[in-house]
Short mmCIF file of C-alpha atoms in Angstrom, two decimals:
data_model
loop_
_atom_site.label_atom_id
_atom_site.label_comp_id
_atom_site.label_asym_id
_atom_site.label_seq_id
_atom_site.Cartn_x
_atom_site.Cartn_y
_atom_site.Cartn_z
CA MET A 1 0.00 0.00 0.00
CA ILE A 2 1.37 3.37 -1.07
CA ILE A 3 0.48 6.25 1.29
CA CYS A 4 0.97 9.90 0.38
CA GLY A 5 1.17 12.26 3.36
CA VAL A 6 0.51 15.97 2.87
CA ASP A 7 1.54 18.77 5.24
CA PRO A 8 -0.54 21.54 3.66
CA GLY A 9 0.67 25.10 3.27
CA LEU A 10 0.32 27.86 0.72
CA THR A 11 4.01 28.80 0.73
CA ARG A 12 5.42 25.33 1.39
CA CYS A 13 3.36 22.17 1.01
CA GLY A 14 5.14 19.00 2.15
CA VAL A 15 4.53 15.76 0.26
CA GLY A 16 5.83 12.45 1.64
CA VAL A 17 5.31 9.05 0.05
CA ILE A 18 5.87 5.76 1.86
CA GLU A 19 5.11 2.13 1.15
CA ALA A 20 3.52 -0.02 3.83
CA LYS A 21 4.68 -3.57 3.14
CA ASP A 22 3.91 -6.73 5.14
CA SER A 23 3.53 -6.49 8.89
CA ARG A 24 4.81 -3.16 10.21
CA LYS A 25 7.53 -2.56 7.64
CA LEU A 26 7.31 0.99 6.31
CA CYS A 27 9.58 2.06 3.46
CA TYR A 28 10.53 5.54 2.34
CA VAL A 29 9.61 6.25 -1.29
CA HIS A 30 9.82 10.01 -1.81
CA VAL A 31 9.67 13.36 -0.10
CA SER A 32 9.56 16.90 -1.44
CA VAL A 33 8.11 20.31 -0.81
CA VAL A 34 5.87 22.08 -3.34
CA ARG A 35 6.44 25.83 -3.00
CA SER A 36 4.52 28.84 -4.26
CA ASP A 37 5.76 32.39 -4.68
CA PRO A 38 4.27 34.72 -2.01
CA GLU A 39 4.59 37.56 -4.53
CA GLN A 40 2.05 35.91 -6.83
CA SER A 41 -1.71 36.32 -6.52
CA GLN A 42 -3.55 33.78 -4.37
CA ASP A 43 -5.28 32.07 -7.31
CA LEU A 44 -1.97 31.46 -9.12
CA ARG A 45 -0.37 30.20 -5.90
CA LEU A 46 -3.20 27.71 -5.40
CA LEU A 47 -2.89 26.60 -9.02
CA HIS A 48 0.84 26.03 -8.48
CA ILE A 49 0.28 23.97 -5.31
CA TYR A 50 -2.49 22.00 -7.02
CA ASN A 51 -0.32 21.23 -10.07
CA GLY A 52 2.56 20.12 -7.84
CA LEU A 53 0.29 17.80 -5.86
CA VAL A 54 -1.29 16.37 -9.03
CA GLN A 55 2.19 15.62 -10.38
CA HIS A 56 3.00 13.60 -7.24
CA LEU A 57 -0.31 11.72 -7.21
CA ASP A 58 0.07 10.81 -10.88
CA GLU A 59 3.69 9.72 -10.41
CA TYR A 60 3.24 7.62 -7.26
CA SER A 61 -0.42 6.53 -7.58
CA PRO A 62 -1.01 6.29 -3.82
CA ASP A 63 -3.79 4.11 -2.42
CA VAL A 64 -4.64 6.81 0.10
CA VAL A 65 -3.79 10.48 0.69
CA SER A 66 -3.37 11.44 4.34
CA ILE A 67 -3.69 15.18 4.97
CA GLU A 68 -3.22 17.25 8.13
CA ARG A 69 -6.60 18.26 9.51
CA VAL A 70 -6.68 22.07 9.75
CA PHE A 71 -8.44 23.84 12.63
CA ALA A 72 -9.87 27.36 12.62
CA GLN A 73 -8.21 28.00 15.98
CA ALA A 74 -4.77 27.78 14.36
CA ASN A 75 -2.64 30.82 13.42
CA ARG A 76 -5.08 33.32 11.96
CA ASN A 77 -2.60 34.74 9.46
CA THR A 78 -1.94 31.48 7.70
CA VAL A 79 -4.89 29.23 8.54
CA LEU A 80 -6.97 30.15 5.48
CA GLY A 81 -4.08 29.54 3.07
CA THR A 82 -3.33 26.26 4.85
CA ALA A 83 -6.99 25.21 4.62
CA GLN A 84 -7.04 26.10 0.92
CA ALA A 85 -3.84 24.13 0.25
CA ALA A 86 -5.41 21.17 2.08
CA GLY A 87 -8.44 21.69 -0.17
CA MET A 88 -6.21 21.44 -3.25
CA ALA A 89 -4.87 18.08 -1.98
CA MET A 90 -8.42 16.84 -1.27
CA LEU A 91 -9.62 17.89 -4.72
CA ALA A 92 -6.65 16.32 -6.52
CA ALA A 93 -7.23 13.04 -4.64
CA ALA A 94 -11.01 13.06 -5.13
CA GLN A 95 -10.59 13.68 -8.88
CA ARG A 96 -8.51 10.47 -9.04
CA GLY A 97 -10.82 8.43 -6.83
CA ILE A 98 -8.13 8.17 -4.14
CA PRO A 99 -9.54 7.98 -0.58
CA VAL A 100 -8.58 10.86 1.72
CA ALA A 101 -7.76 10.54 5.43
CA LEU A 102 -7.38 13.49 7.79
CA HIS A 103 -5.20 13.33 10.90
CA THR A 104 -4.58 16.13 13.40
CA PRO A 105 -1.01 17.14 14.35
CA THR A 106 -1.61 15.62 17.81
CA GLU A 107 -2.67 12.30 16.31
CA VAL A 108 0.42 12.32 14.09
CA LYS A 109 2.81 13.06 16.98
CA LEU A 110 1.13 10.42 19.11
CA ALA A 111 1.30 7.76 16.38
CA VAL A 112 4.92 8.50 15.48
CA THR A 113 6.49 9.21 18.88
CA GLY A 114 3.95 7.98 21.43
CA ASN A 115 3.61 11.53 22.75
CA GLY A 116 0.93 13.85 21.37
CA LYS A 117 2.91 16.86 22.50
CA ALA A 118 6.28 15.78 21.10
CA GLU A 119 8.74 18.43 19.88
CA LYS A 120 9.49 18.74 16.16
CA ILE A 121 12.95 17.23 16.57
CA GLN A 122 11.48 14.13 18.29
CA VAL A 123 9.09 13.64 15.37
CA GLU A 124 11.93 14.05 12.87
CA ARG A 125 14.09 11.50 14.71
CA MET A 126 11.28 8.94 14.89
CA VAL A 127 10.42 9.45 11.20
CA ALA A 128 14.07 8.79 10.33
CA LYS A 129 14.16 5.73 12.62
CA ILE A 130 10.88 4.21 11.37
CA LEU A 131 11.85 4.68 7.72
CA ARG A 132 15.52 3.72 8.36
CA LEU A 133 16.83 6.98 6.89
CA ASN A 134 20.51 7.86 7.28
CA CYS A 135 19.73 11.46 8.19
CA LEU A 136 16.81 13.53 9.47
CA PRO A 137 14.28 14.45 6.79
CA LYS A 138 14.50 18.18 5.98
CA PRO A 139 12.91 20.70 5.78
CA ALA A 140 10.29 20.44 8.56
CA ASP A 141 7.42 20.33 6.04
CA ALA A 142 8.98 17.24 4.45
CA ALA A 143 9.32 15.49 7.83
CA ASP A 144 5.73 16.39 8.74
CA ALA A 145 4.44 15.01 5.44
CA LEU A 146 6.25 11.70 6.04
CA ALA A 147 4.92 11.69 9.61
CA GLN A 148 1.37 12.12 8.24
CA ALA A 149 1.86 9.10 6.00
CA ILE A 150 3.38 7.06 8.86
CA CYS A 151 0.49 8.04 11.15
CA HIS A 152 -1.99 6.71 8.63
CA ALA A 153 -0.07 3.45 8.30
CA LEU A 154 0.25 2.95 12.06
CA ARG A 155 -3.29 3.91 13.02
CA PRO A 156 -5.04 1.04 14.83
CA SER A 157 -7.60 0.48 12.06
CA GLY A 158 -4.93 0.94 9.41
CA ALA A 159 -3.70 -1.12 6.53
CA LEU A 160 -0.96 -2.70 8.58
CA GLN A 161 -3.26 -4.21 11.11
CA GLY A 162 -4.52 -6.85 8.71
CA GLY A 163 -5.13 -10.03 10.70
CA GLU A 164 -3.47 -8.57 13.75
CA ARG A 165 -5.45 -7.80 16.84
CA GLU A 166 -5.30 -4.98 19.34
CA GLN A 167 -3.10 -6.93 21.77
CA HIS A 168 -0.32 -6.66 19.17
CA LEU A 169 -0.48 -2.89 19.03
CA THR A 170 2.61 -0.89 19.96
CA ARG A 171 2.44 1.50 22.90
CA ALA A 172 2.07 4.44 20.50
CA GLN A 173 -0.76 2.70 18.67
CA ARG A 174 -2.60 1.91 21.90
CA GLN A 175 -2.29 5.54 23.05
CA TRP A 176 -3.49 6.66 19.64
CA ALA A 177 -6.53 4.36 19.85
CA LEU A 178 -7.37 5.64 23.32
CA ALA A 179 -7.02 9.28 22.26
CA GLN A 180 -9.21 8.63 19.23
CA GLN A 181 -11.92 6.97 21.33
CA LYS A 182 -11.77 9.87 23.80
CA SER A 183 -11.99 12.40 20.97
CA GLN A 184 -14.97 10.57 19.42
CA LEU A 185 -16.67 10.46 22.80
CA GLN A 186 -16.15 14.19 23.29
CA GLY A 187 -17.46 14.77 19.76
CA SER A 188 -20.62 12.77 20.53
CA VAL A 189 -21.15 14.67 23.75
CA GLN A 190 -20.72 18.03 22.02
CA ARG A 191 -23.06 17.05 19.21
CA GLY A 192 -25.60 15.87 21.78
CA MET A 193 -25.65 19.22 23.59
CA MET B 1 -17.55 42.19 -20.27
CA ILE B 2 -18.95 39.10 -18.56
CA ILE B 3 -18.45 39.02 -14.78
CA CYS B 4 -18.99 35.91 -12.68
CA GLY B 5 -19.59 36.58 -8.98
CA VAL B 6 -19.08 33.80 -6.46
CA ASP B 7 -20.46 33.68 -2.91
CA PRO B 8 -18.37 30.77 -1.63
CA GLY B 9 -19.69 28.08 0.65
CA LEU B 10 -19.21 24.35 1.09
CA THR B 11 -22.92 23.57 1.45
CA ARG B 12 -24.23 26.30 -0.87
CA CYS B 13 -21.99 28.19 -3.29
CA GLY B 14 -23.73 31.04 -5.10
CA VAL B 15 -22.80 31.79 -8.72
CA GLY B 16 -24.08 34.95 -10.43
CA VAL B 17 -23.24 36.00 -13.97
CA ILE B 18 -23.84 39.51 -15.31
CA GLU B 19 -22.85 41.40 -18.43
CA ALA B 20 -21.45 44.91 -18.11
CA LYS B 21 -22.39 46.67 -21.33
CA ASP B 22 -21.68 50.28 -22.30
CA SER B 23 -21.73 52.97 -19.65
CA ARG B 24 -23.30 51.71 -16.44
CA LYS B 25 -25.71 49.23 -17.95
CA LEU B 26 -25.53 45.93 -16.14
CA CYS B 27 -27.53 42.96 -17.42
CA TYR B 28 -28.52 39.78 -15.67
CA VAL B 29 -27.27 36.63 -17.38
CA HIS B 30 -27.59 33.75 -14.92
CA VAL B 31 -27.76 32.84 -11.27
CA SER B 32 -27.67 29.52 -9.47
CA VAL B 33 -26.44 27.80 -6.35
CA VAL B 34 -24.05 24.85 -6.44
CA ARG B 35 -24.81 22.63 -3.47
CA SER B 36 -22.93 19.78 -1.84
CA ASP B 37 -24.27 17.07 0.44
CA PRO B 38 -23.18 17.61 4.08
CA GLU B 39 -23.38 13.83 4.52
CA GLN B 40 -20.53 13.32 2.05
CA SER B 41 -16.84 13.45 2.94
CA GLN B 42 -15.12 16.82 2.61
CA ASP B 43 -13.02 15.82 -0.41
CA LEU B 44 -16.08 14.71 -2.38
CA ARG B 45 -17.95 17.89 -1.37
CA LEU B 46 -15.09 20.04 -2.63
CA LEU B 47 -14.97 18.03 -5.86
CA HIS B 48 -18.70 18.63 -6.32
CA ILE B 49 -18.37 22.39 -5.73
CA TYR B 50 -15.35 22.54 -8.06
CA ASN B 51 -17.18 20.65 -10.85
CA GLY B 52 -20.20 22.93 -10.52
CA LEU B 53 -18.04 26.04 -10.75
CA VAL B 54 -16.09 24.68 -13.72
CA GLN B 55 -19.36 24.00 -15.52
CA HIS B 56 -20.40 27.64 -15.06
CA LEU B 57 -17.03 29.07 -16.13
CA ASP B 58 -17.00 26.90 -19.24
CA GLU B 59 -20.59 27.79 -20.12
CA TYR B 60 -20.38 31.56 -19.60
CA SER B 61 -16.65 32.21 -20.25
CA PRO B 62 -16.45 35.23 -17.92
CA ASP B 63 -13.73 37.86 -18.35
CA VAL B 64 -13.26 38.00 -14.60
CA VAL B 65 -14.33 35.99 -11.55
CA SER B 66 -15.17 38.07 -8.49
CA ILE B 67 -15.09 36.10 -5.22
CA GLU B 68 -15.97 37.08 -1.67
CA ARG B 69 -12.80 37.62 0.34
CA VAL B 70 -12.91 35.31 3.37
CA PHE B 71 -11.53 36.39 6.74
CA ALA B 72 -10.26 34.15 9.53
CA GLN B 73 -12.32 36.19 12.02
CA ALA B 74 -15.56 34.93 10.44
CA ASN B 75 -17.71 32.12 11.88
CA ARG B 76 -15.24 29.49 13.06
CA ASN B 77 -17.52 26.56 12.28
CA THR B 78 -17.85 27.35 8.61
CA VAL B 79 -14.88 29.59 7.76
CA LEU B 80 -12.55 26.78 6.66
CA GLY B 81 -15.15 25.23 4.35
CA THR B 82 -15.93 28.69 2.97
CA ALA B 83 -12.22 29.37 2.39
CA GLN B 84 -11.84 26.02 0.65
CA ALA B 85 -14.86 26.66 -1.57
CA ALA B 86 -13.35 30.06 -2.46
CA GLY B 87 -10.12 28.18 -3.22
CA MET B 88 -12.04 25.93 -5.64
CA ALA B 89 -13.32 29.02 -7.47
CA MET B 90 -9.82 30.53 -7.59
CA LEU B 91 -8.32 27.31 -8.92
CA ALA B 92 -11.02 26.85 -11.57
CA ALA B 93 -10.49 30.45 -12.75
CA ALA B 94 -6.66 30.24 -12.68
CA GLN B 95 -6.73 27.00 -14.70
CA ARG B 96 -8.63 28.89 -17.42
CA GLY B 97 -6.47 32.02 -17.28
CA ILE B 98 -9.41 34.08 -16.00
CA PRO B 99 -8.38 36.95 -13.66
CA VAL B 100 -9.70 36.74 -10.11
CA ALA B 101 -10.88 39.70 -8.01
CA LEU B 102 -11.63 39.50 -4.29
CA HIS B 103 -14.12 41.84 -2.61
CA THR B 104 -15.12 41.86 1.05
CA PRO B 105 -18.80 41.71 2.08
CA THR B 106 -18.51 45.35 3.25
CA GLU B 107 -17.16 46.45 -0.14
CA VAL B 108 -19.99 44.62 -1.86
CA LYS B 109 -22.70 46.18 0.34
CA LEU B 110 -21.16 49.61 -0.09
CA ALA B 111 -20.90 49.29 -3.87
CA VAL B 112 -24.43 47.96 -4.29
CA THR B 113 -26.39 49.97 -1.70
CA GLY B 114 -24.08 52.83 -0.69
CA ASN B 115 -24.04 51.48 2.86
CA GLY B 116 -21.33 49.04 3.98
CA LYS B 117 -23.56 47.81 6.78
CA ALA B 118 -26.71 47.32 4.71
CA GLU B 119 -29.14 44.54 5.64
CA LYS B 120 -29.50 41.51 3.37
CA ILE B 121 -32.93 42.65 2.16
CA GLN B 122 -31.52 46.03 1.11
CA VAL B 123 -28.79 44.29 -0.93
CA GLU B 124 -31.37 42.00 -2.53
CA ARG B 125 -33.59 44.95 -3.45
CA MET B 126 -30.72 46.90 -4.99
CA VAL B 127 -29.50 43.85 -6.92
CA ALA B 128 -33.01 43.46 -8.36
CA LYS B 129 -33.19 47.18 -9.17
CA ILE B 130 -29.74 47.41 -10.80
CA LEU B 131 -30.35 44.31 -12.92
CA ARG B 132 -34.02 45.25 -13.61
CA LEU B 133 -35.33 41.95 -12.25
CA ASN B 134 -39.06 41.46 -11.69
CA CYS B 135 -38.51 39.80 -8.34
CA LEU B 136 -35.87 39.54 -5.65
CA PRO B 137 -33.09 37.03 -6.44
CA LYS B 138 -33.41 33.97 -4.19
CA PRO B 139 -31.92 32.25 -2.26
CA ALA B 140 -29.60 34.62 -0.37
CA ASP B 141 -26.47 32.97 -1.81
CA ALA B 142 -27.70 33.73 -5.32
CA ALA B 143 -28.32 37.41 -4.47
CA ASP B 144 -24.88 37.65 -2.83
CA ALA B 145 -23.20 36.16 -5.88
CA LEU B 146 -24.91 38.69 -8.17
CA ALA B 147 -23.96 41.46 -5.71
CA GLN B 148 -20.32 40.32 -5.92
CA ALA B 149 -20.42 40.61 -9.69
CA ILE B 150 -22.15 44.03 -9.52
CA CYS B 151 -19.55 45.23 -6.99
CA HIS B 152 -16.77 44.34 -9.39
CA ALA B 153 -18.49 46.15 -12.26
CA LEU B 154 -19.17 49.27 -10.18
CA ARG B 155 -15.81 49.54 -8.45
CA PRO B 156 -14.13 52.88 -9.23
CA SER B 157 -11.29 51.29 -11.19
CA GLY B 158 -13.70 48.86 -12.83
CA ALA B 159 -14.54 48.00 -16.39
CA LEU B 160 -17.37 50.48 -16.54
CA GLN B 161 -15.29 53.49 -15.73
CA GLY B 162 -13.57 53.56 -19.12
CA GLY B 163 -12.97 57.19 -20.09
CA GLU B 164 -15.08 58.43 -17.21
CA ARG B 165 -13.53 60.37 -14.38
CA GLU B 166 -14.17 60.39 -10.69
CA GLN B 167 -16.55 63.33 -10.87
CA HIS B 168 -18.97 61.04 -12.73
CA LEU B 169 -19.02 58.41 -9.99
CA THR B 170 -22.28 57.62 -8.27
CA ARG B 171 -22.60 58.27 -4.55
CA ALA B 172 -22.08 54.56 -3.86
CA GLN B 173 -18.96 54.48 -6.02
CA ARG B 174 -17.48 57.54 -4.31
CA GLN B 175 -18.10 56.02 -0.88
CA TRP B 176 -16.54 52.80 -2.09
CA ALA B 177 -13.45 54.65 -3.32
CA LEU B 178 -13.11 56.48 -0.02
CA ALA B 179 -13.51 53.30 2.01
CA GLN B 180 -10.93 51.59 -0.16
CA GLN B 181 -8.44 54.44 0.26
CA LYS B 182 -9.05 54.43 4.01
CA SER B 183 -8.59 50.65 4.15
CA GLN B 184 -5.35 50.87 2.15
CA LEU B 185 -4.12 53.66 4.43
CA GLN B 186 -4.88 51.58 7.53
CA GLY B 187 -3.11 48.64 5.91
CA SER B 188 -0.01 50.79 5.29
CA VAL B 189 -0.03 52.05 8.83
CA GLN B 190 -0.40 48.54 10.24
CA ARG B 191 2.37 47.24 8.01
CA GLY B 192 4.57 50.13 9.08
CA MET B 193 4.16 49.38 12.79
#
């Protein structure tokens, strides 16, 4: 299973591709950052990001695209551009019939490091370790995109679980499952109010 | 000059097309609302909105697409979907080489009614009057999309100004120009801080 992780951004949009082979073996395939010129108008910047994402999807034909879930509470100056870049990734995937998964930064940190509040450097180190890279993935957007893809692969209901059962989950996966259940519960409660 | 106004939204995206003929004569061409099913996943909803917008751009070949400028301060629950729908309109226009203009709701109200804080019903009435419609444009998203297009046509530096000079501006246009200057001045001051 090929997983494409996207760390959305209008100026820099990280794209990380991994392959989830048998059991828990995750292999690095590709990482890059699609950039747009802040001097250009917003429509042309979005077109540039969209074209860059399309190029990656067509080249690597992922089975799923995992994108960072954007929240309105995030940095006001950049949140709309980030949401729009995420929208470009969603559109490009939907046009190709590729399923889209959304994972929050906390979910990603939890899945990759076992700590939902991990520092960037911890995430980078774990990404390098999981994918057996010789050096830390740079820049940060690239590492975050790979972390998105890894998060999707390691999620408890993910592709790698196959015939495995919950008792075989890693510590990070168990914490992730618990956090997800808690989050769903909170969601239900809020919706019920 | 054909102007396509877009009132972006993930559930309902208004599309209004007008023709700006000689002098200040604005003619109604088309109005509709592209809807997406809230039960569907976000990627499929965005694809639906995008396809609907593309269909309109290809059918009416506008010279410019005027889209409501979205602010992060707006309703938190819907602002990201609205920004993404606006992104779909920008992408669809950029892919066709159609210039994009962004106008805030205040600019639109000011241009159409002469009052930046006008009520919805006032905007609807003025849209109907300017375009010589027999009834008020419904639903609200449709009226807002037409108002966006009208705002672009009536803006002081707009297509309709041609050889005309500022002394020939309507009251609404003068107020719009003043508000724009004031807004630009505030922007400069803020940037300079």
